[in-house]
Amino acid sequence: MLEKVNIPSDIKGFSIDELNVLARDIRQVILDTVMENGGHLASSLGAVETIIAMHYCFNAPHDKFVFDVGHQCYAHKLLTGRVEEFATLRKKDGMAGFPKKEESEYDVVNTGHASTSLSIACGLSRALANASSDAIAVSLIGDGALTGGLAFEALNDSVTVNKKQIIILNDNSMSISANVGSTAKYLLKLHTSNTYNNFKSKAYGIVKGVKIDGVAKSMKFLYKAKNSIKYFLQGGMPFEQFGLRYYGPLDGHNLSELIFAFNAAYEDNESCILHIVTKKGYGFLEAEENPAKFHGYSPSKKSSAQTFSSAFGESMKYIASKNEKIFAVTAAMREGTGLECYAEMFPERFSDVGIAEGHAATMSAGLALCGYKPYFAVYSSFLQRAYDSVIHDVCMQDLPVTFCIDRAGIVPDDGETHQGIYDLNFLRLVPNIAVLCPKNTAELDAMIKWSIDYMHPLAIRYPKGSNNVTSKVKPIVLGEWDVICEAESNLIILATGAKMVEVGGDIVDILAKKHIKATFVNARFVKPMDEKYLLTLSGKTVVTLEDNVLAGGFGSSVLEFFNRVEMNVNVACFGINDEMLTHATVNELLVMTGLDAETLANKIEAKYKKHKK
Amino acid sequence: MLEKVNIPSDIKGFSIDELNVLARDIRQVILDTVMENGGHLASSLGAVETIIAMHYCFNAPHDKFVFDVGHQCYAHKLLTGRVEEFATLRKKDGMAGFPKKEESEYDVVNTGHASTSLSIACGLSRALANASSDAIAVSLIGDGALTGGLAFEALNDSVTVNKKQIIILNDNSMSISANVGSTAKYLLKLHTSNTYNNFKSKAYGIVKGVKIDGVAKSMKFLYKAKNSIKYFLQGGMPFEQFGLRYYGPLDGHNLSELIFAFNAAYEDNESCILHIVTKKGYGFLEAEENPAKFHGYSPSKKSSAQTFSSAFGESMKYIASKNEKIFAVTAAMREGTGLECYAEMFPERFSDVGIAEGHAATMSAGLALCGYKPYFAVYSSFLQRAYDSVIHDVCMQDLPVTFCIDRAGIVPDDGETHQGIYDLNFLRLVPNIAVLCPKNTAELDAMIKWSIDYMHPLAIRYPKGSNNVTSKVKPIVLGEWDVICEAESNLIILATGAKMVEVGGDIVDILAKKHIKATFVNARFVKPMDEKYLLTLSGKTVVTLEDNVLAGGFGSSVLEFFNRVEMNVNVACFGINDEMLTHATVNELLVMTGLDAETLANKIEAKYKKHKK
């Protein structure tokens, strides 16, 4: 059936049976492609029927579809004329794994982070209202993303928007990890309540036979019926507080039920929330049974090297066993950050607060105020969501909270929203915080162990993936760098972070073949820097390497220092220019940014020779 | 009565009548002091009885009091042994206007921004639970702060905390502006419902006569009574969804009623929310009638110069009248940001989203996606809360949202949490954004008018207070600086932002008296910089002036540029070192940071002479 769909309105004439075949076709394409390219499998499989029903009942691109996070949108891409390109999913120059307005007029907004959809929809709806447009915004948001404060801020504001909007709540009881907190409990109560389900199936029975143009009226009856005391007693009402009609829960894999409800919501005049229950990974047994594993699937290129995430988890277990004040915090990333085993071993000193990075950081400040030593494990690009909590609640009070920043630097496949290329810059400008970048998993372990007695704010950043630097770890001393190889040379290479230490090692080898010697330093403290060492570099050529943006980065910090102490040093800074990084492999991204060893070696050679003249 | 209070437990023997006299005394001291020193008058007056009741019923510092924002805590300071110091409120080296743990063991956490209290309390409670302590966390949060996403994230998480906590919701229907959104509507419904009030007064009547040790039991009865269908129908239930018992609404100025309920909550085993209704500015008629005006009160030092906020408001009215796509957004700061008149003139193109900076920025992105040109007016230190929205939702999509950043740079009186000294640094590292700093209100006006046709992300930052720079405005051209005075000299002073252009002007005068000529430039574009101009400065002494942190700031940007193009320039960067700025006047803060004209002129003279040798 998928072959018959060029534009989404092509499916409007399909029968339910044909739509079910279409769903199967789409699922097969997703499965085949993700097994090859990697991608967000479980959530995309779970949303197939929902997205089919959206295109069947609503009119994109006239109506504006907003996909929260956007990792579930593969079916949408396949229904909007992108079947052929789908084979290039997440490949360099290929189709992005998230909605991209540059890709299609059906993609309204670019996303990648959670909980933004309802805010975007508020803005769209205000604009549509002012233009007296009959188009509406339709958001698809997961129950996990609903725990993010931004979603709540939008719900609170949405009542003041003078325009109908439709919110589809895709409830699969999962973020990337299983969901937590009272919102999750509440939703579970809603969709497991027997009384309610009986009531609903009865009401649904009444209206099931009614033909399509009668649906809205019947749904209104259903809605009114729900407005009974019984209904209030068991749910829905918190959404009513936000000025939203509540329909649900609906079976998110039953196309008849979805189409029935979506049509009713479309014909109604009021904003509503459609609560649908789906199974993450639906249609692919392995993913259904282990959705966390198949959240972001990578085709196995098994490397024997340990990942930074798992090394971090091991270190945390070790320090927690030695010191009872250690406490680990995550924002819905227990598996991703490597804390699975830790959480099992130390449930009393572990907290998964849901998709709520700001709260995770501020709550950590509260723990620290009562004598704990919290470690908040978070992906670099998501830490941006907690920036004020970092500044206002942790650093301004000089509290001993450690931010363990995974996926820092260049990140493969997921594109610009997942790049960790800003953290070093936006952190080092904050007072009281120290910023560390281990060169390998052994140094990460040493830093975590060293951090136990460090009673100030701390950030330790490390990349996605495996350890590729084998040089020995020198004991950690605050502000002391690690000279990996000392050469009799006026060329000094300062590399920060595991990826650039790896690249730097290759550069040293390339230069050696050209008979250029260089001293090579692992600049593992970005703040405070090793000023004692820097003071020895007068008159030399100093190269800085970092896989984050140059503006205000590590190189700038070195420039600031030499400028402040009025030292004459020939500095060359290499990092990422003021532009965004799309999706590609790490090696492709290094080449694209000119940060591969070959390119850098040539540039460094030129710079060095020019200076020698 | 206040004279009799050295530690808070001194009030535990007071009668209700004595407590009422104490409240009057406290109110008088607050009023007298704030009239002299300035401060947060309305909210502090409104919270007097609540804070007395907290100290009467709970046991600080054993129990942990967490004041949201902290601007309402004056009564707490007066009750915890700080009556004498109170005269130094907000003065240099004097008492801070917010809780400060360095000031007193009764101040548990330092605050200044909204919506953090419940997160802090979650952290404290987790730590207290693990320590099996019988101490509890008691949070006092306003209804305005409750609309912040962080508060919601904490509520969602609090159900998983295995420890009783008490949340006092101080409902005065105001943030700084009047509250908005569905939470405000809901609370209003709660405390104006006649049915409910009747019900409550009846139930309250039953238990009113019961003596104190019977209170908890009676309250439980009251609670149970509330758990009726009637109760569910009209409120409280959303809080129950968060696993919190709900008591209220209570008269927040009736000490008997407060003490009755606080005692009951204290003796109960479960976490609860105590909903109290207060009047902002209570006891001072002028403040009661105009709480927004008395939110942050400054004793009048009437200056004829226009403030940046009011100039901004005027410019917005002008451009909105010329262009129907202009849309203004604020996060509970309509008056503070100067948008009062605009909001009246253009209600359809104005949105106050409540204390919800992240949503304001992301919602603006939604508006821009539908063809609007949104201007989000926000205080610098609060923009930190929207950092991911700035990056992920606005800049990565290159949307034409303008951030109008008030209170940028050095901010007087409120202390470290309100300093706007990071924005320039954390913004310029983000792709696609331009960062502008007008030298005076006329240039702000010119920039706002120029921005209409600029279809990319934009930040315009300006200080609190008045315009003190009179030099003429040159037409705005992207990336073009304004040479205020050109001299035949090798000394070039580049100042960015109104305050530093003002200081820079004084420096030029001081140097002139010493027969040192200098070219003086208003570096009004921090990004993109005027590279054409910079390229003319080879061999010169270039001084950069900025009132934000040096790490990654404007000076660094200049260093980065000269380094990249390999120009030999003698640069000296002046700004704020890696330390926090406390509360004091702007002039005092300039002296403390070495950014006053006298100090800078001496340093620049020395640098310049050294270089000439």
mmCIF file of C-alpha atoms in Angstrom, chain A residues 428-587:
data_model
loop_
_atom_site.group_PDB
_atom_site.id
_atom_site.type_symbol
_atom_site.label_atom_id
_atom_site.label_comp_id
_atom_site.label_asym_id
_atom_site.label_seq_id
_atom_site.Cartn_x
_atom_site.Cartn_y
_atom_site.Cartn_z
ATOM 1 C CA ARG A 428 33.562 27.792 32.008
ATOM 2 C CA LEU A 429 32.089 31.295 32.241
ATOM 3 C CA VAL A 430 30.158 30.365 35.418
ATOM 4 C CA PRO A 431 31.860 31.163 38.739
ATOM 5 C CA ASN A 432 33.018 28.411 41.116
ATOM 6 C CA ILE A 433 32.798 25.513 38.673
ATOM 7 C CA ALA A 434 35.717 23.370 37.547
ATOM 8 C CA VAL A 435 35.518 21.760 34.097
ATOM 9 C CA LEU A 436 37.310 18.478 33.423
ATOM 10 C CA CYS A 437 37.708 16.447 30.224
ATOM 11 C CA PRO A 438 39.163 12.953 30.600
ATOM 12 C CA LYS A 439 41.200 11.532 27.725
ATOM 13 C CA ASN A 440 39.966 7.980 28.247
ATOM 14 C CA THR A 441 37.785 5.813 30.453
ATOM 15 C CA ALA A 442 40.621 5.162 32.891
ATOM 16 C CA GLU A 443 41.062 8.901 33.397
ATOM 17 C CA LEU A 444 37.298 9.305 33.775
ATOM 18 C CA ASP A 445 37.462 6.719 36.525
ATOM 19 C CA ALA A 446 40.373 8.541 38.174
ATOM 20 C CA MET A 447 38.498 11.838 37.984
ATOM 21 C CA ILE A 448 35.331 10.390 39.503
ATOM 22 C CA LYS A 449 37.372 8.935 42.344
ATOM 23 C CA TRP A 450 39.287 12.199 42.783
ATOM 24 C CA SER A 451 36.035 14.155 42.859
ATOM 25 C CA ILE A 452 34.833 12.550 46.105
ATOM 26 C CA ASP A 453 36.816 15.001 48.206
ATOM 27 C CA TYR A 454 36.325 18.024 45.946
ATOM 28 C CA MET A 455 33.642 20.100 47.620
ATOM 29 C CA HIS A 456 32.737 22.558 44.855
ATOM 30 C CA PRO A 457 30.739 22.449 41.617
ATOM 31 C CA LEU A 458 32.330 20.210 39.041
ATOM 32 C CA ALA A 459 31.684 19.269 35.430
ATOM 33 C CA ILE A 460 33.253 16.200 33.844
ATOM 34 C CA ARG A 461 32.537 15.856 30.146
ATOM 35 C CA TYR A 462 33.141 12.840 27.935
ATOM 36 C CA PRO A 463 32.036 11.710 24.501
ATOM 37 C CA LYS A 464 29.539 9.160 23.260
ATOM 38 C CA GLY A 465 31.129 5.867 22.454
ATOM 39 C CA SER A 466 34.296 4.047 23.185
ATOM 40 C CA ASN A 467 37.654 4.660 24.640
ATOM 41 C CA ASN A 468 40.378 4.951 21.995
ATOM 42 C CA VAL A 469 43.253 6.532 23.925
ATOM 43 C CA THR A 470 45.562 4.106 25.674
ATOM 44 C CA SER A 471 48.179 6.379 27.231
ATOM 45 C CA LYS A 472 48.654 5.975 30.964
ATOM 46 C CA VAL A 473 46.705 8.115 33.408
ATOM 47 C CA LYS A 474 48.636 10.476 35.642
ATOM 48 C CA PRO A 475 47.241 11.153 39.113
ATOM 49 C CA ILE A 476 44.588 13.867 39.118
ATOM 50 C CA VAL A 477 45.640 17.156 40.717
ATOM 51 C CA LEU A 478 43.372 20.196 40.470
ATOM 52 C CA GLY A 479 44.399 22.301 37.490
ATOM 53 C CA GLU A 480 47.272 20.022 36.464
ATOM 54 C CA TRP A 481 47.536 18.846 32.878
ATOM 55 C CA ASP A 482 48.963 15.587 31.626
ATOM 56 C CA VAL A 483 51.960 15.854 29.301
ATOM 57 C CA ILE A 484 51.537 12.748 27.168
ATOM 58 C CA CYS A 485 54.776 13.167 25.277
ATOM 59 C CA GLU A 486 57.476 15.705 25.863
ATOM 60 C CA ALA A 487 59.628 16.631 22.875
ATOM 61 C CA GLU A 488 62.506 18.988 22.394
ATOM 62 C CA SER A 489 60.461 21.275 20.261
ATOM 63 C CA ASN A 490 58.931 24.709 20.106
ATOM 64 C CA LEU A 491 55.652 23.168 19.001
ATOM 65 C CA ILE A 492 53.175 22.369 21.754
ATOM 66 C CA ILE A 493 49.849 20.705 21.066
ATOM 67 C CA LEU A 494 47.197 21.144 23.771
ATOM 68 C CA ALA A 495 44.237 18.845 23.222
ATOM 69 C CA THR A 496 41.145 18.761 25.406
ATOM 70 C CA GLY A 497 38.672 15.895 25.600
ATOM 71 C CA ALA A 498 38.976 12.248 24.613
ATOM 72 C CA LYS A 499 38.215 12.729 20.935
ATOM 73 C CA MET A 500 40.757 15.487 20.427
ATOM 74 C CA VAL A 501 43.417 13.695 22.456
ATOM 75 C CA GLU A 502 42.853 10.764 20.096
ATOM 76 C CA VAL A 503 43.119 13.021 17.046
ATOM 77 C CA GLY A 504 46.092 14.818 18.603
ATOM 78 C CA GLY A 505 47.943 11.518 18.971
ATOM 79 C CA ASP A 506 47.446 10.855 15.262
ATOM 80 C CA ILE A 507 48.655 14.362 14.453
ATOM 81 C CA VAL A 508 51.846 13.799 16.438
ATOM 82 C CA ASP A 509 52.459 10.620 14.413
ATOM 83 C CA ILE A 510 51.834 12.357 11.090
ATOM 84 C CA LEU A 511 54.111 15.246 12.034
ATOM 85 C CA ALA A 512 56.814 12.817 13.191
ATOM 86 C CA LYS A 513 56.857 11.299 9.715
ATOM 87 C CA LYS A 514 57.507 14.798 8.436
ATOM 88 C CA HIS A 515 60.306 15.124 10.996
ATOM 89 C CA ILE A 516 58.433 17.663 13.065
ATOM 90 C CA LYS A 517 58.578 17.003 16.755
ATOM 91 C CA ALA A 518 55.873 18.230 19.091
ATOM 92 C CA THR A 519 55.134 18.149 22.782
ATOM 93 C CA PHE A 520 51.672 16.734 23.253
ATOM 94 C CA VAL A 521 49.511 17.634 26.246
ATOM 95 C CA ASN A 522 46.197 16.331 27.478
ATOM 96 C CA ALA A 523 44.626 19.590 28.725
ATOM 97 C CA ARG A 524 42.292 17.733 31.030
ATOM 98 C CA PHE A 525 41.365 20.757 33.137
ATOM 99 C CA VAL A 526 39.679 23.414 31.036
ATOM 100 C CA LYS A 527 38.984 25.320 34.224
ATOM 101 C CA PRO A 528 41.147 25.922 36.134
ATOM 102 C CA MET A 529 43.826 25.617 33.453
ATOM 103 C CA ASP A 530 47.398 24.575 34.185
ATOM 104 C CA GLU A 531 48.715 28.117 34.401
ATOM 105 C CA LYS A 532 52.069 26.972 35.741
ATOM 106 C CA TYR A 533 52.567 24.955 32.586
ATOM 107 C CA LEU A 534 51.275 27.708 30.313
ATOM 108 C CA LEU A 535 53.806 30.096 31.857
ATOM 109 C CA THR A 536 56.616 27.926 30.479
ATOM 110 C CA LEU A 537 55.516 28.376 26.874
ATOM 111 C CA SER A 538 56.822 31.851 26.101
ATOM 112 C CA GLY A 539 57.895 32.225 22.471
ATOM 113 C CA LYS A 540 56.550 28.817 21.444
ATOM 114 C CA THR A 541 53.947 27.806 18.909
ATOM 115 C CA VAL A 542 50.948 26.556 20.868
ATOM 116 C CA VAL A 543 48.104 24.719 19.156
ATOM 117 C CA THR A 544 44.766 24.168 20.924
ATOM 118 C CA LEU A 545 42.394 21.379 19.866
ATOM 119 C CA GLU A 546 38.771 21.085 21.032
ATOM 120 C CA ASP A 547 35.618 19.531 19.566
ATOM 121 C CA ASN A 548 33.300 22.328 20.597
ATOM 122 C CA VAL A 549 32.607 25.801 19.273
ATOM 123 C CA LEU A 550 35.563 28.164 19.157
ATOM 124 C CA ALA A 551 33.695 31.225 20.472
ATOM 125 C CA GLY A 552 34.621 31.410 24.131
ATOM 126 C CA GLY A 553 36.022 27.884 24.176
ATOM 127 C CA PHE A 554 39.241 26.316 25.444
ATOM 128 C CA GLY A 555 41.399 28.081 22.869
ATOM 129 C CA SER A 556 39.924 31.420 23.904
ATOM 130 C CA SER A 557 40.710 30.602 27.480
ATOM 131 C CA VAL A 558 44.353 30.059 26.505
ATOM 132 C CA LEU A 559 44.341 33.336 24.539
ATOM 133 C CA GLU A 560 42.811 35.139 27.519
ATOM 134 C CA PHE A 561 45.533 33.796 29.793
ATOM 135 C CA PHE A 562 48.486 34.717 27.579
ATOM 136 C CA ASN A 563 46.928 38.131 27.040
ATOM 137 C CA ARG A 564 46.410 38.697 30.750
ATOM 138 C CA VAL A 565 49.969 37.784 31.700
ATOM 139 C CA GLU A 566 51.269 39.593 28.594
ATOM 140 C CA MET A 567 53.161 36.605 27.218
ATOM 141 C CA ASN A 568 54.190 36.446 23.623
ATOM 142 C CA VAL A 569 53.061 33.085 22.280
ATOM 143 C CA ASN A 570 52.152 32.035 18.755
ATOM 144 C CA VAL A 571 48.734 30.453 19.317
ATOM 145 C CA ALA A 572 46.564 28.609 16.794
ATOM 146 C CA CYS A 573 43.096 27.549 17.921
ATOM 147 C CA PHE A 574 41.232 24.695 16.253
ATOM 148 C CA GLY A 575 37.644 23.823 17.042
ATOM 149 C CA ILE A 576 34.199 24.188 15.534
ATOM 150 C CA ASN A 577 33.286 27.371 13.702
ATOM 151 C CA ASP A 578 30.121 29.358 14.294
ATOM 152 C CA GLU A 579 27.855 26.997 12.403
ATOM 153 C CA MET A 580 25.698 24.001 13.133
ATOM 154 C CA LEU A 581 26.687 20.362 12.768
ATOM 155 C CA THR A 582 24.286 18.080 10.983
ATOM 156 C CA HIS A 583 23.968 14.285 11.156
ATOM 157 C CA ALA A 584 26.844 12.101 9.986
ATOM 158 C CA THR A 585 29.380 9.757 11.534
ATOM 159 C CA VAL A 586 31.974 11.156 13.922
ATOM 160 C CA ASN A 587 34.723 10.719 11.352
#
